[in-house]
Amino acid sequence: RDSSVTGVQTVLFRSEPGALIGKPAGVLLAADHRTGEQIAAEIASHIARVRSWEGELECVRQDGTRFWTQTAIIKFNHPDKGEVWVAS
């Protein structure tokens, strides 16, 4: 699955414009006892089963600072693009 990054994510993560485009979502997540990639995979597995996920995520900026977000992700079928996941 390709990831895409919005301007809001660029501001939240204090990254250069375009620097995050195409990066896997796991690089944005702070590791706990799991890697960011493992956390993203767990969320993706949940969405595949029930079509949505909501919760708090600890994220990490490129400079290493961490911050918490309240996130909701939904999956739906777009008539032109097929399966689409939207996060807010």
PDB file of N, CA and C in Angstrom:
ATOM      1  N   ARG A   1       0.851  -1.168   0.000  1.00  0.00           N
ATOM      2  CA  ARG A   1       0.000   0.000   0.000  1.00  0.00           C
ATOM      3  C   ARG A   1       0.899   1.233   0.000  1.00  0.00           C
ATOM      4  N   ASP A   2       0.590   2.182  -0.857  1.00  0.00           N
ATOM      5  CA  ASP A   2       1.322   3.447  -0.874  1.00  0.00           C
ATOM      6  C   ASP A   2       0.769   4.360   0.207  1.00  0.00           C
ATOM      7  N   SER A   3       1.632   5.148   0.800  1.00  0.00           N
ATOM      8  CA  SER A   3       1.162   6.150   1.755  1.00  0.00           C
ATOM      9  C   SER A   3       1.286   7.511   1.099  1.00  0.00           C
ATOM     10  N   SER A   4       0.407   8.400   1.463  1.00  0.00           N
ATOM     11  CA  SER A   4       0.550   9.766   0.998  1.00  0.00           C
ATOM     12  C   SER A   4       0.440  10.695   2.191  1.00  0.00           C
ATOM     13  N   VAL A   5       1.130  11.809   2.098  1.00  0.00           N
ATOM     14  CA  VAL A   5       1.240  12.734   3.208  1.00  0.00           C
ATOM     15  C   VAL A   5       0.622  14.060   2.792  1.00  0.00           C
ATOM     16  N   THR A   6      -0.175  14.629   3.702  1.00  0.00           N
ATOM     17  CA  THR A   6      -0.812  15.915   3.423  1.00  0.00           C
ATOM     18  C   THR A   6       0.034  17.050   3.972  1.00  0.00           C
ATOM     19  N   GLY A   7      -0.334  18.271   3.626  1.00  0.00           N
ATOM     20  CA  GLY A   7       0.355  19.439   4.151  1.00  0.00           C
ATOM     21  C   GLY A   7       0.272  19.519   5.661  1.00  0.00           C
ATOM     22  N   VAL A   8      -0.848  19.080   6.226  1.00  0.00           N
ATOM     23  CA  VAL A   8      -0.996  19.095   7.678  1.00  0.00           C
ATOM     24  C   VAL A   8       0.051  18.188   8.314  1.00  0.00           C
ATOM     25  N   GLN A   9       0.263  17.005   7.744  1.00  0.00           N
ATOM     26  CA  GLN A   9       1.274  16.111   8.299  1.00  0.00           C
ATOM     27  C   GLN A   9       2.659  16.727   8.188  1.00  0.00           C
ATOM     28  N   THR A  10       2.931  17.433   7.120  1.00  0.00           N
ATOM     29  CA  THR A  10       4.225  18.096   6.965  1.00  0.00           C
ATOM     30  C   THR A  10       4.434  19.098   8.088  1.00  0.00           C
ATOM     31  N   VAL A  11       3.395  19.861   8.444  1.00  0.00           N
ATOM     32  CA  VAL A  11       3.491  20.835   9.531  1.00  0.00           C
ATOM     33  C   VAL A  11       3.635  20.122  10.872  1.00  0.00           C
ATOM     34  N   LEU A  12       2.788  19.125  11.137  1.00  0.00           N
ATOM     35  CA  LEU A  12       2.851  18.392  12.408  1.00  0.00           C
ATOM     36  C   LEU A  12       4.211  17.762  12.640  1.00  0.00           C
ATOM     37  N   PHE A  13       4.781  17.199  11.577  1.00  0.00           N
ATOM     38  CA  PHE A  13       6.049  16.491  11.721  1.00  0.00           C
ATOM     39  C   PHE A  13       7.256  17.390  11.471  1.00  0.00           C
ATOM     40  N   ARG A  14       6.997  18.677  11.189  1.00  0.00           N
ATOM     41  CA  ARG A  14       8.058  19.665  10.967  1.00  0.00           C
ATOM     42  C   ARG A  14       9.085  19.169   9.954  1.00  0.00           C
ATOM     43  N   SER A  15       8.575  18.640   8.862  1.00  0.00           N
ATOM     44  CA  SER A  15       9.467  18.112   7.829  1.00  0.00           C
ATOM     45  C   SER A  15       9.474  19.052   6.627  1.00  0.00           C
ATOM     46  N   GLU A  16      10.466  18.898   5.803  1.00  0.00           N
ATOM     47  CA  GLU A  16      10.532  19.661   4.570  1.00  0.00           C
ATOM     48  C   GLU A  16       9.391  19.214   3.659  1.00  0.00           C
ATOM     49  N   PRO A  17       8.801  20.137   2.908  1.00  0.00           N
ATOM     50  CA  PRO A  17       7.718  19.738   2.001  1.00  0.00           C
ATOM     51  C   PRO A  17       8.161  18.605   1.075  1.00  0.00           C
ATOM     52  N   GLY A  18       7.349  17.567   1.023  1.00  0.00           N
ATOM     53  CA  GLY A  18       7.631  16.422   0.162  1.00  0.00           C
ATOM     54  C   GLY A  18       8.543  15.376   0.758  1.00  0.00           C
ATOM     55  N   ALA A  19       9.185  15.666   1.892  1.00  0.00           N
ATOM     56  CA  ALA A  19      10.162  14.732   2.465  1.00  0.00           C
ATOM     57  C   ALA A  19       9.536  13.425   2.947  1.00  0.00           C
ATOM     58  N   LEU A  20       8.256  13.455   3.310  1.00  0.00           N
ATOM     59  CA  LEU A  20       7.607  12.254   3.835  1.00  0.00           C
ATOM     60  C   LEU A  20       6.804  11.484   2.797  1.00  0.00           C
ATOM     61  N   ILE A  21       6.600  12.090   1.639  1.00  0.00           N
ATOM     62  CA  ILE A  21       5.774  11.455   0.612  1.00  0.00           C
ATOM     63  C   ILE A  21       6.375  10.116   0.205  1.00  0.00           C
ATOM     64  N   GLY A  22       5.515   9.081   0.217  1.00  0.00           N
ATOM     65  CA  GLY A  22       5.946   7.748  -0.163  1.00  0.00           C
ATOM     66  C   GLY A  22       6.588   6.950   0.962  1.00  0.00           C
ATOM     67  N   LYS A  23       6.817   7.578   2.108  1.00  0.00           N
ATOM     68  CA  LYS A  23       7.401   6.861   3.252  1.00  0.00           C
ATOM     69  C   LYS A  23       6.325   5.990   3.893  1.00  0.00           C
ATOM     70  N   PRO A  24       6.693   4.811   4.411  1.00  0.00           N
ATOM     71  CA  PRO A  24       5.709   3.997   5.122  1.00  0.00           C
ATOM     72  C   PRO A  24       5.291   4.688   6.418  1.00  0.00           C
ATOM     73  N   ALA A  25       4.038   4.493   6.811  1.00  0.00           N
ATOM     74  CA  ALA A  25       3.495   5.156   7.997  1.00  0.00           C
ATOM     75  C   ALA A  25       4.310   4.858   9.250  1.00  0.00           C
ATOM     76  N   GLY A  26       4.925   3.695   9.308  1.00  0.00           N
ATOM     77  CA  GLY A  26       5.692   3.311  10.490  1.00  0.00           C
ATOM     78  C   GLY A  26       6.826   4.259  10.837  1.00  0.00           C
ATOM     79  N   VAL A  27       7.370   4.986   9.862  1.00  0.00           N
ATOM     80  CA  VAL A  27       8.475   5.904  10.162  1.00  0.00           C
ATOM     81  C   VAL A  27       8.003   7.104  10.973  1.00  0.00           C
ATOM     82  N   LEU A  28       6.681   7.331  11.020  1.00  0.00           N
ATOM     83  CA  LEU A  28       6.139   8.461  11.763  1.00  0.00           C
ATOM     84  C   LEU A  28       5.825   8.108  13.210  1.00  0.00           C
ATOM     85  N   LEU A  29       5.848   6.815  13.539  1.00  0.00           N
ATOM     86  CA  LEU A  29       5.413   6.352  14.851  1.00  0.00           C
ATOM     87  C   LEU A  29       6.601   6.110  15.775  1.00  0.00           C
ATOM     88  N   ALA A  30       6.457   6.539  17.029  1.00  0.00           N
ATOM     89  CA  ALA A  30       7.501   6.341  18.028  1.00  0.00           C
ATOM     90  C   ALA A  30       7.487   4.882  18.480  1.00  0.00           C
ATOM     91  N   ALA A  31       8.643   4.302  18.590  1.00  0.00           N
ATOM     92  CA  ALA A  31       8.758   2.916  19.047  1.00  0.00           C
ATOM     93  C   ALA A  31       8.512   2.848  20.552  1.00  0.00           C
ATOM     94  N   ASP A  32       7.837   1.760  20.964  1.00  0.00           N
ATOM     95  CA  ASP A  32       7.740   1.450  22.386  1.00  0.00           C
ATOM     96  C   ASP A  32       8.445   0.097  22.538  1.00  0.00           C
ATOM     97  N   HIS A  33       7.777  -0.941  22.926  1.00  0.00           N
ATOM     98  CA  HIS A  33       8.389  -2.269  22.901  1.00  0.00           C
ATOM     99  C   HIS A  33       8.267  -2.887  21.511  1.00  0.00           C
ATOM    100  N   ARG A  34       7.609  -2.146  20.610  1.00  0.00           N
ATOM    101  CA  ARG A  34       7.470  -2.538  19.203  1.00  0.00           C
ATOM    102  C   ARG A  34       8.089  -1.436  18.342  1.00  0.00           C
ATOM    103  N   THR A  35       8.432  -1.795  17.109  1.00  0.00           N
ATOM    104  CA  THR A  35       8.914  -0.766  16.178  1.00  0.00           C
ATOM    105  C   THR A  35       7.712  -0.015  15.619  1.00  0.00           C
ATOM    106  N   GLY A  36       7.972   1.149  15.037  1.00  0.00           N
ATOM    107  CA  GLY A  36       6.908   1.891  14.366  1.00  0.00           C
ATOM    108  C   GLY A  36       6.249   1.067  13.281  1.00  0.00           C
ATOM    109  N   GLU A  37       7.042   0.268  12.584  1.00  0.00           N
ATOM    110  CA  GLU A  37       6.507  -0.575  11.515  1.00  0.00           C
ATOM    111  C   GLU A  37       5.582  -1.656  12.083  1.00  0.00           C
ATOM    112  N   GLN A  38       5.922  -2.211  13.254  1.00  0.00           N
ATOM    113  CA  GLN A  38       5.059  -3.212  13.885  1.00  0.00           C
ATOM    114  C   GLN A  38       3.741  -2.592  14.342  1.00  0.00           C
ATOM    115  N   ILE A  39       3.802  -1.386  14.894  1.00  0.00           N
ATOM    116  CA  ILE A  39       2.588  -0.692  15.314  1.00  0.00           C
ATOM    117  C   ILE A  39       1.695  -0.445  14.098  1.00  0.00           C
ATOM    118  N   ALA A  40       2.275   0.054  13.007  1.00  0.00           N
ATOM    119  CA  ALA A  40       1.506   0.304  11.791  1.00  0.00           C
ATOM    120  C   ALA A  40       0.880  -0.981  11.255  1.00  0.00           C
ATOM    121  N   ALA A  41       1.612  -2.093  11.309  1.00  0.00           N
ATOM    122  CA  ALA A  41       1.086  -3.375  10.825  1.00  0.00           C
ATOM    123  C   ALA A  41      -0.088  -3.846  11.681  1.00  0.00           C
ATOM    124  N   GLU A  42      -0.011  -3.641  12.990  1.00  0.00           N
ATOM    125  CA  GLU A  42      -1.121  -4.017  13.876  1.00  0.00           C
ATOM    126  C   GLU A  42      -2.370  -3.194  13.558  1.00  0.00           C
ATOM    127  N   ILE A  43      -2.188  -1.904  13.325  1.00  0.00           N
ATOM    128  CA  ILE A  43      -3.316  -1.042  12.971  1.00  0.00           C
ATOM    129  C   ILE A  43      -3.899  -1.475  11.626  1.00  0.00           C
ATOM    130  N   ALA A  44      -3.038  -1.749  10.650  1.00  0.00           N
ATOM    131  CA  ALA A  44      -3.496  -2.177   9.325  1.00  0.00           C
ATOM    132  C   ALA A  44      -4.277  -3.482   9.405  1.00  0.00           C
ATOM    133  N   SER A  45      -3.839  -4.406  10.233  1.00  0.00           N
ATOM    134  CA  SER A  45      -4.542  -5.672  10.410  1.00  0.00           C
ATOM    135  C   SER A  45      -5.936  -5.438  10.986  1.00  0.00           C
ATOM    136  N   HIS A  46      -6.030  -4.542  11.942  1.00  0.00           N
ATOM    137  CA  HIS A  46      -7.328  -4.211  12.547  1.00  0.00           C
ATOM    138  C   HIS A  46      -8.258  -3.594  11.501  1.00  0.00           C
ATOM    139  N   ILE A  47      -7.736  -2.650  10.711  1.00  0.00           N
ATOM    140  CA  ILE A  47      -8.549  -1.994   9.687  1.00  0.00           C
ATOM    141  C   ILE A  47      -9.024  -3.000   8.646  1.00  0.00           C
ATOM    142  N   ALA A  48      -8.184  -3.943   8.296  1.00  0.00           N
ATOM    143  CA  ALA A  48      -8.569  -4.969   7.317  1.00  0.00           C
ATOM    144  C   ALA A  48      -9.764  -5.782   7.815  1.00  0.00           C
ATOM    145  N   ARG A  49      -9.852  -5.974   9.129  1.00  0.00           N
ATOM    146  CA  ARG A  49     -10.958  -6.757   9.696  1.00  0.00           C
ATOM    147  C   ARG A  49     -12.234  -5.948   9.885  1.00  0.00           C
ATOM    148  N   VAL A  50     -12.119  -4.715  10.397  1.00  0.00           N
ATOM    149  CA  VAL A  50     -13.318  -3.974  10.795  1.00  0.00           C
ATOM    150  C   VAL A  50     -13.509  -2.641  10.067  1.00  0.00           C
ATOM    151  N   ARG A  51     -12.638  -2.316   9.123  1.00  0.00           N
ATOM    152  CA  ARG A  51     -12.754  -1.148   8.252  1.00  0.00           C
ATOM    153  C   ARG A  51     -12.430   0.198   8.905  1.00  0.00           C
ATOM    154  N   SER A  52     -12.047   0.195  10.192  1.00  0.00           N
ATOM    155  CA  SER A  52     -11.683   1.463  10.827  1.00  0.00           C
ATOM    156  C   SER A  52     -10.818   1.192  12.060  1.00  0.00           C
ATOM    157  N   TRP A  53     -10.165   2.243  12.512  1.00  0.00           N
ATOM    158  CA  TRP A  53      -9.365   2.191  13.736  1.00  0.00           C
ATOM    159  C   TRP A  53      -9.373   3.582  14.334  1.00  0.00           C
ATOM    160  N   GLU A  54      -9.413   3.663  15.658  1.00  0.00           N
ATOM    161  CA  GLU A  54      -9.325   4.944  16.346  1.00  0.00           C
ATOM    162  C   GLU A  54      -8.527   4.762  17.624  1.00  0.00           C
ATOM    163  N   GLY A  55      -7.655   5.712  17.908  1.00  0.00           N
ATOM    164  CA  GLY A  55      -6.879   5.634  19.133  1.00  0.00           C
ATOM    165  C   GLY A  55      -5.816   6.712  19.198  1.00  0.00           C
ATOM    166  N   GLU A  56      -5.002   6.644  20.236  1.00  0.00           N
ATOM    167  CA  GLU A  56      -3.898   7.579  20.415  1.00  0.00           C
ATOM    168  C   GLU A  56      -2.616   6.948  19.902  1.00  0.00           C
ATOM    169  N   LEU A  57      -1.826   7.757  19.221  1.00  0.00           N
ATOM    170  CA  LEU A  57      -0.537   7.306  18.710  1.00  0.00           C
ATOM    171  C   LEU A  57       0.550   8.258  19.172  1.00  0.00           C
ATOM    172  N   GLU A  58       1.662   7.695  19.618  1.00  0.00           N
ATOM    173  CA  GLU A  58       2.825   8.532  19.893  1.00  0.00           C
ATOM    174  C   GLU A  58       3.646   8.585  18.613  1.00  0.00           C
ATOM    175  N   CYS A  59       3.873   9.790  18.152  1.00  0.00           N
ATOM    176  CA  CYS A  59       4.597   9.996  16.895  1.00  0.00           C
ATOM    177  C   CYS A  59       5.960  10.611  17.185  1.00  0.00           C
ATOM    178  N   VAL A  60       6.818  10.579  16.175  1.00  0.00           N
ATOM    179  CA  VAL A  60       8.165  11.129  16.342  1.00  0.00           C
ATOM    180  C   VAL A  60       8.509  11.978  15.118  1.00  0.00           C
ATOM    181  N   ARG A  61       9.039  13.157  15.408  1.00  0.00           N
ATOM    182  CA  ARG A  61       9.479  14.057  14.341  1.00  0.00           C
ATOM    183  C   ARG A  61      10.898  13.681  13.918  1.00  0.00           C
ATOM    184  N   GLN A  62      11.324  14.236  12.787  1.00  0.00           N
ATOM    185  CA  GLN A  62      12.666  13.937  12.289  1.00  0.00           C
ATOM    186  C   GLN A  62      13.754  14.368  13.267  1.00  0.00           C
ATOM    187  N   ASP A  63      13.457  15.383  14.103  1.00  0.00           N
ATOM    188  CA  ASP A  63      14.464  15.822  15.086  1.00  0.00           C
ATOM    189  C   ASP A  63      14.422  14.993  16.368  1.00  0.00           C
ATOM    190  N   GLY A  64      13.539  13.986  16.412  1.00  0.00           N
ATOM    191  CA  GLY A  64      13.471  13.090  17.554  1.00  0.00           C
ATOM    192  C   GLY A  64      12.445  13.463  18.615  1.00  0.00           C
ATOM    193  N   THR A  65      11.862  14.664  18.531  1.00  0.00           N
ATOM    194  CA  THR A  65      10.844  15.021  19.519  1.00  0.00           C
ATOM    195  C   THR A  65       9.594  14.168  19.294  1.00  0.00           C
ATOM    196  N   ARG A  66       8.952  13.841  20.408  1.00  0.00           N
ATOM    197  CA  ARG A  66       7.762  12.978  20.364  1.00  0.00           C
ATOM    198  C   ARG A  66       6.531  13.788  20.717  1.00  0.00           C
ATOM    199  N   PHE A  67       5.386  13.377  20.178  1.00  0.00           N
ATOM    200  CA  PHE A  67       4.123  14.008  20.498  1.00  0.00           C
ATOM    201  C   PHE A  67       3.001  12.997  20.285  1.00  0.00           C
ATOM    202  N   TRP A  68       1.882  13.205  20.980  1.00  0.00           N
ATOM    203  CA  TRP A  68       0.743  12.299  20.902  1.00  0.00           C
ATOM    204  C   TRP A  68      -0.319  12.860  19.972  1.00  0.00           C
ATOM    205  N   THR A  69      -0.987  11.981  19.244  1.00  0.00           N
ATOM    206  CA  THR A  69      -2.105  12.378  18.388  1.00  0.00           C
ATOM    207  C   THR A  69      -3.298  11.471  18.667  1.00  0.00           C
ATOM    208  N   GLN A  70      -4.485  12.025  18.528  1.00  0.00           N
ATOM    209  CA  GLN A  70      -5.717  11.240  18.511  1.00  0.00           C
ATOM    210  C   GLN A  70      -6.016  11.012  17.035  1.00  0.00           C
ATOM    211  N   THR A  71      -6.067   9.773  16.612  1.00  0.00           N
ATOM    212  CA  THR A  71      -6.158   9.443  15.194  1.00  0.00           C
ATOM    213  C   THR A  71      -7.346   8.535  14.919  1.00  0.00           C
ATOM    214  N   ALA A  72      -8.001   8.788  13.800  1.00  0.00           N
ATOM    215  CA  ALA A  72      -9.059   7.903  13.307  1.00  0.00           C
ATOM    216  C   ALA A  72      -8.739   7.573  11.856  1.00  0.00           C
ATOM    217  N   ILE A  73      -8.861   6.309  11.496  1.00  0.00           N
ATOM    218  CA  ILE A  73      -8.586   5.860  10.128  1.00  0.00           C
ATOM    219  C   ILE A  73      -9.792   5.049   9.664  1.00  0.00           C
ATOM    220  N   ILE A  74     -10.293   5.371   8.479  1.00  0.00           N
ATOM    221  CA  ILE A  74     -11.388   4.603   7.908  1.00  0.00           C
ATOM    222  C   ILE A  74     -10.999   4.083   6.531  1.00  0.00           C
ATOM    223  N   LYS A  75     -11.589   2.966   6.159  1.00  0.00           N
ATOM    224  CA  LYS A  75     -11.356   2.358   4.846  1.00  0.00           C
ATOM    225  C   LYS A  75     -12.672   2.392   4.090  1.00  0.00           C
ATOM    226  N   PHE A  76     -12.616   2.802   2.825  1.00  0.00           N
ATOM    227  CA  PHE A  76     -13.816   2.765   1.992  1.00  0.00           C
ATOM    228  C   PHE A  76     -13.421   2.530   0.544  1.00  0.00           C
ATOM    229  N   ASN A  77     -14.392   2.196  -0.267  1.00  0.00           N
ATOM    230  CA  ASN A  77     -14.154   1.971  -1.690  1.00  0.00           C
ATOM    231  C   ASN A  77     -14.522   3.212  -2.478  1.00  0.00           C
ATOM    232  N   HIS A  78     -13.526   3.830  -3.079  1.00  0.00           N
ATOM    233  CA  HIS A  78     -13.706   5.017  -3.913  1.00  0.00           C
ATOM    234  C   HIS A  78     -14.049   4.544  -5.325  1.00  0.00           C
ATOM    235  N   PRO A  79     -15.026   5.174  -5.987  1.00  0.00           N
ATOM    236  CA  PRO A  79     -15.441   4.698  -7.314  1.00  0.00           C
ATOM    237  C   PRO A  79     -14.332   4.719  -8.366  1.00  0.00           C
ATOM    238  N   ASP A  80     -13.363   5.616  -8.242  1.00  0.00           N
ATOM    239  CA  ASP A  80     -12.283   5.704  -9.239  1.00  0.00           C
ATOM    240  C   ASP A  80     -10.966   5.116  -8.747  1.00  0.00           C
ATOM    241  N   LYS A  81     -10.675   5.244  -7.473  1.00  0.00           N
ATOM    242  CA  LYS A  81      -9.365   4.844  -6.942  1.00  0.00           C
ATOM    243  C   LYS A  81      -9.370   3.488  -6.246  1.00  0.00           C
ATOM    244  N   GLY A  82     -10.536   2.882  -6.067  1.00  0.00           N
ATOM    245  CA  GLY A  82     -10.600   1.604  -5.377  1.00  0.00           C
ATOM    246  C   GLY A  82     -10.541   1.794  -3.872  1.00  0.00           C
ATOM    247  N   GLU A  83      -9.901   0.857  -3.177  1.00  0.00           N
ATOM    248  CA  GLU A  83      -9.832   0.923  -1.715  1.00  0.00           C
ATOM    249  C   GLU A  83      -8.948   2.091  -1.282  1.00  0.00           C
ATOM    250  N   VAL A  84      -9.494   2.929  -0.403  1.00  0.00           N
ATOM    251  CA  VAL A  84      -8.808   4.119   0.076  1.00  0.00           C
ATOM    252  C   VAL A  84      -8.888   4.144   1.602  1.00  0.00           C
ATOM    253  N   TRP A  85      -7.797   4.514   2.237  1.00  0.00           N
ATOM    254  CA  TRP A  85      -7.772   4.698   3.688  1.00  0.00           C
ATOM    255  C   TRP A  85      -7.566   6.190   3.968  1.00  0.00           C
ATOM    256  N   VAL A  86      -8.393   6.755   4.829  1.00  0.00           N
ATOM    257  CA  VAL A  86      -8.291   8.169   5.172  1.00  0.00           C
ATOM    258  C   VAL A  86      -8.052   8.279   6.667  1.00  0.00           C
ATOM    259  N   ALA A  87      -7.045   9.059   7.035  1.00  0.00           N
ATOM    260  CA  ALA A  87      -6.725   9.275   8.451  1.00  0.00           C
ATOM    261  C   ALA A  87      -6.962  10.728   8.807  1.00  0.00           C
ATOM    262  N   SER A  88      -7.431  10.930  10.030  1.00  0.00           N
ATOM    263  CA  SER A  88      -7.601  12.299  10.526  1.00  0.00           C
ATOM    264  C   SER A  88      -7.152  12.377  11.967  1.00  0.00           C
TER     265      SER A  88
END
